[in-house]
Tab-separated table of C-alpha atoms in Angstrom:
chain	number	residue	atom	x	y	z
A	6	LEU	CA	-20.516	43.870	-54.028
A	7	GLN	CA	-20.990	40.220	-55.422
A	8	ALA	CA	-18.748	41.088	-58.178
A	9	GLN	CA	-16.121	42.707	-56.047
A	10	ILE	CA	-13.996	39.575	-54.644
A	11	ASN	CA	-11.130	40.157	-52.545
A	12	PRO	CA	-8.064	39.861	-54.627
A	13	HIS	CA	-6.117	39.486	-51.360
A	14	PHE	CA	-8.366	36.567	-50.377
A	15	LEU	CA	-8.270	35.270	-54.182
A	16	PHE	CA	-4.373	34.789	-53.904
A	17	ASN	CA	-4.224	34.024	-50.275
A	18	THR	CA	-6.695	30.861	-50.737
A	19	ILE	CA	-5.336	29.592	-54.010
A	20	ASN	CA	-1.538	29.882	-52.193
A	21	THR	CA	-2.804	27.800	-49.424
A	22	ILE	CA	-4.331	24.912	-51.797
A	23	ALA	CA	-0.878	25.162	-53.701
A	24	MET	CA	0.805	24.507	-50.436
A	25	LEU	CA	-1.671	21.691	-49.355
A	26	ILE	CA	-1.060	19.574	-52.357
A	27	ARG	CA	2.280	18.709	-51.337
A	28	THR	CA	1.303	18.293	-47.783
A	29	ASP	CA	-2.222	17.311	-47.370
A	30	PRO	CA	-3.491	16.832	-51.195
A	31	THR	CA	-7.150	15.129	-49.817
A	32	THR	CA	-7.558	18.610	-48.319
A	33	ALA	CA	-6.280	20.547	-51.036
A	34	ARG	CA	-8.783	18.422	-53.338
A	35	GLU	CA	-11.652	19.415	-51.167
A	36	LEU	CA	-10.609	22.853	-50.698
A	37	LEU	CA	-10.501	23.688	-54.455
A	38	ARG	CA	-14.054	21.736	-54.852
A	39	GLU	CA	-15.239	24.131	-52.546
A	40	PHE	CA	-13.530	27.196	-53.958
A	41	ALA	CA	-14.826	26.770	-57.240
A	42	ALA	CA	-18.568	26.228	-55.936
A	43	PHE	CA	-17.709	29.469	-53.994
A	44	TYR	CA	-16.753	31.341	-57.099
A	45	ARG	CA	-19.166	30.638	-59.176
A	46	ARG	CA	-21.618	31.999	-56.993
A	47	MET	CA	-20.053	34.987	-56.564
A	48	LEU	CA	-20.317	35.502	-60.118
A	49	GLU	CA	-23.980	34.570	-60.387
A	50	ASP	CA	-26.884	37.146	-60.639
A	51	ASN	CA	-28.194	36.835	-56.877
A	52	GLU	CA	-30.363	40.238	-56.842
A	53	GLY	CA	-33.525	38.536	-55.345
A	54	LEU	CA	-33.726	37.603	-51.469
A	55	VAL	CA	-32.561	34.093	-50.896
A	56	PRO	CA	-32.947	32.297	-47.399
A	57	LEU	CA	-30.105	33.166	-44.561
A	58	GLY	CA	-29.276	29.279	-44.171
A	59	GLN	CA	-28.034	30.173	-47.257
A	60	GLU	CA	-25.994	32.950	-46.367
A	61	VAL	CA	-25.087	31.484	-43.514
A	62	GLU	CA	-23.333	28.388	-45.553
A	63	TYR	CA	-21.793	30.879	-47.628
A	64	ALA	CA	-19.943	32.640	-44.686
A	65	LEU	CA	-18.814	29.614	-42.856
A	66	THR	CA	-17.302	28.447	-46.256
A	67	TYR	CA	-15.608	31.568	-46.838
A	68	LEU	CA	-14.299	30.854	-43.138
A	69	ARG	CA	-13.275	27.527	-43.692
A	70	PHE	CA	-10.300	28.664	-46.449
A	71	GLU	CA	-9.241	30.813	-43.910
A	72	GLN	CA	-9.131	28.624	-40.870
A	73	ALA	CA	-6.989	26.582	-43.905
A	74	ARG	CA	-4.703	29.813	-44.165
A	75	PHE	CA	-4.760	30.471	-40.412
A	76	GLY	CA	-5.076	26.849	-38.797
A	77	ASP	CA	-5.777	27.148	-35.182
A	78	ARG	CA	-5.290	30.707	-35.204
A	79	LEU	CA	-9.029	31.051	-36.331
A	80	ARG	CA	-11.732	29.856	-34.214
A	81	VAL	CA	-15.839	29.610	-35.588
A	82	VAL	CA	-18.441	29.099	-33.168
A	83	ASP	CA	-22.118	28.703	-34.790
A	84	GLU	CA	-24.552	29.560	-32.368
A	85	LEU	CA	-28.314	30.566	-34.562
A	86	ASP	CA	-31.341	29.487	-33.929
A	87	PRO	CA	-32.794	26.952	-36.236
A	88	ASP	CA	-35.892	29.029	-36.615
A	89	VAL	CA	-34.149	31.875	-38.414
A	90	LEU	CA	-32.450	30.087	-41.054
A	91	ASP	CA	-35.573	29.888	-43.343
A	92	ALA	CA	-35.674	34.031	-43.373
A	93	GLN	CA	-35.367	35.420	-46.733
A	94	VAL	CA	-32.383	38.011	-46.844
A	95	PRO	CA	-30.719	40.070	-49.770
A	96	ALA	CA	-27.866	37.817	-51.170
A	97	PHE	CA	-24.356	38.344	-49.615
A	98	ILE	CA	-25.328	40.213	-46.548
A	99	LEU	CA	-22.913	37.663	-44.320
A	100	GLN	CA	-19.393	37.222	-46.002
A	101	PRO	CA	-18.312	40.594	-46.495
A	102	ILE	CA	-19.112	40.855	-42.421
A	103	VAL	CA	-17.016	38.221	-41.453
A	104	GLU	CA	-14.350	38.688	-44.232
A	105	ASN	CA	-13.960	42.117	-42.467
A	106	CYS	CA	-13.366	40.139	-38.912
A	107	VAL	CA	-10.785	38.549	-40.609
A	108	GLN	CA	-9.102	41.168	-42.480
A	109	HIS	CA	-9.036	43.719	-39.802
A	110	GLY	CA	-9.637	41.746	-36.618
A	111	ILE	CA	-6.889	38.960	-36.393
A	112	PRO	CA	-4.229	40.159	-33.960
A	113	PRO	CA	-0.480	39.706	-35.065
A	114	GLU	CA	-0.399	36.583	-32.628
A	115	GLY	CA	-2.912	34.476	-30.877
A	116	THR	CA	-6.216	33.591	-31.839
A	117	LEU	CA	-9.239	34.981	-33.263
A	118	THR	CA	-12.528	33.601	-32.249
A	119	ILE	CA	-15.914	34.667	-34.534
A	120	THR	CA	-19.458	34.061	-33.530
A	121	LEU	CA	-22.352	34.014	-35.710
A	122	ALA	CA	-25.631	33.932	-33.366
A	123	GLY	CA	-29.047	34.951	-34.546
A	124	ARG	CA	-32.685	34.961	-33.097
A	125	ARG	CA	-36.136	36.253	-33.630
A	126	GLU	CA	-37.481	39.019	-31.344
A	127	GLY	CA	-40.666	40.060	-31.948
A	128	ASP	CA	-41.094	41.194	-35.554
A	129	ALA	CA	-37.273	41.002	-36.073
A	130	ILE	CA	-34.711	38.987	-36.846
A	131	ARG	CA	-30.858	39.749	-35.191
A	132	VAL	CA	-28.123	38.235	-36.077
A	133	LYS	CA	-24.887	39.055	-34.568
A	134	VAL	CA	-21.286	38.664	-35.959
A	135	THR	CA	-18.936	39.111	-32.841
A	136	ASP	CA	-15.165	38.608	-33.215
A	137	ASP	CA	-12.739	39.100	-30.399
A	138	GLY	CA	-9.905	40.720	-32.125
A	139	VAL	CA	-8.026	44.241	-32.189
A	140	GLY	CA	-11.459	45.839	-32.418
A	141	ILE	CA	-11.829	49.560	-33.718
A	142	SER	CA	-10.783	53.216	-32.091
A	143	LYS	CA	-13.503	55.140	-30.758
A	144	GLU	CA	-12.535	57.875	-33.064
A	145	GLU	CA	-12.989	55.168	-35.972
A	146	LEU	CA	-16.121	53.707	-35.095
A	147	PRO	CA	-19.090	56.317	-36.076
A	148	ARG	CA	-17.578	55.945	-39.826
A	149	VAL	CA	-17.623	52.412	-40.147
A	150	LEU	CA	-20.523	52.588	-42.434
A	151	GLU	CA	-19.357	55.448	-44.373
A	152	ALA	CA	-18.194	55.038	-48.098
A	153	GLY	CA	-14.665	54.583	-48.830
A	154	PHE	CA	-13.799	54.650	-45.080
A	155	GLY	CA	-10.940	52.082	-44.593
A	156	THR	CA	-9.681	49.208	-47.044
A	157	GLY	CA	-12.447	48.344	-48.430
A	158	LEU	CA	-14.383	48.695	-44.852
A	159	GLY	CA	-16.853	51.110	-45.490
A	160	ILE	CA	-17.558	50.243	-49.319
A	161	ALA	CA	-18.457	46.706	-48.039
A	162	LEU	CA	-20.769	47.351	-44.472
A	163	GLY	CA	-21.909	50.314	-46.153
A	164	ASN	CA	-23.400	48.365	-49.222
A	165	VAL	CA	-24.910	45.612	-47.028
A	166	ASP	CA	-26.055	48.362	-44.813
A	167	ASP	CA	-27.763	50.328	-48.010
A	168	ARG	CA	-29.464	47.198	-49.162
A	169	LEU	CA	-31.133	45.714	-45.976
A	170	ARG	CA	-32.810	49.292	-45.594
A	171	GLY	CA	-33.642	49.264	-49.237
A	172	PHE	CA	-35.677	45.626	-48.654
A	173	PHE	CA	-36.996	45.980	-45.591
A	174	GLY	CA	-37.254	49.742	-44.221
A	175	PRO	CA	-35.375	51.956	-42.223
A	176	GLY	CA	-35.591	49.628	-39.260
A	177	SER	CA	-32.983	47.267	-40.601
A	178	GLY	CA	-29.580	47.789	-41.343
A	179	LEU	CA	-26.511	47.504	-39.336
A	180	SER	CA	-24.874	48.894	-36.174
A	181	VAL	CA	-21.603	48.291	-35.391
A	182	GLU	CA	-20.107	48.297	-31.420
A	183	SER	CA	-16.250	48.254	-31.116
A	184	LYS	CA	-14.074	48.286	-28.335
A	185	GLN	CA	-9.890	48.509	-28.957
A	186	GLY	CA	-7.979	45.620	-28.045
A	187	ALA	CA	-11.675	43.713	-26.987
A	188	GLY	CA	-13.232	42.882	-30.539
A	189	THR	CA	-16.216	43.941	-32.353
A	190	THR	CA	-19.964	43.000	-32.911
A	191	VAL	CA	-21.737	43.797	-36.072
A	192	THR	CA	-25.485	43.618	-35.800
A	193	VAL	CA	-27.962	42.668	-38.831
A	194	THR	CA	-31.429	43.365	-38.130
A	195	ILE	CA	-34.050	42.299	-40.589
A	196	THR	CA	-37.879	43.654	-39.884
A	197	GLY	CA	-40.831	43.124	-41.635
A	198	PRO	CA	-43.421	40.463	-42.759
A	199	ILE	CA	-40.258	38.784	-44.833
A	200	ALA	CA	-38.003	38.678	-41.970
A	201	ILE	CA	-40.742	36.756	-39.692
A	202	GLY	CA	-41.763	34.443	-42.684
A	203	VAL	CA	-45.408	35.830	-43.037
A	204	GLY	CA	-46.695	36.469	-46.408
A	205	GLY	CA	-43.319	36.285	-48.675
């Protein structure tokens, strides 16, 4: 998954930075530095576990690029409890989810709000990525974790779900709720001693 950078995102980000060079060179320089660091991490070998806080920062960096492109049409809300950020998770589990929010959730007109919320619940950590975008139809919703469903959607979300289950067992993984015209929530569930910071 980490080797698959979305070419549309790549071209859109480069074009956004190119436009900002003329209108706001200071912001363009900052975005270019961030994009270099973002892309470098995309190419690194991250097969083990990383802190959830690192995954959150990576996802927020991606969203900063998209905010540079969409401006006020894209809002991001961070409601993650600080005590979940040390949890160890597989690399690249949040960025594909927030990318999906932007790609498939943003309406033709108006704004999109993406909210990241997370907390401990007993022996589990749950992170919810919610958007108030166009949503998914009842017919398509049961298939969104299938490999090959949609345009990149099933590959990315199915990959994240498989890796979470592989690391933490069948109690972990993704669940998706959505209502067409009202938005989508993807819940990341992580269970076990590593998730709650014991023995790992």
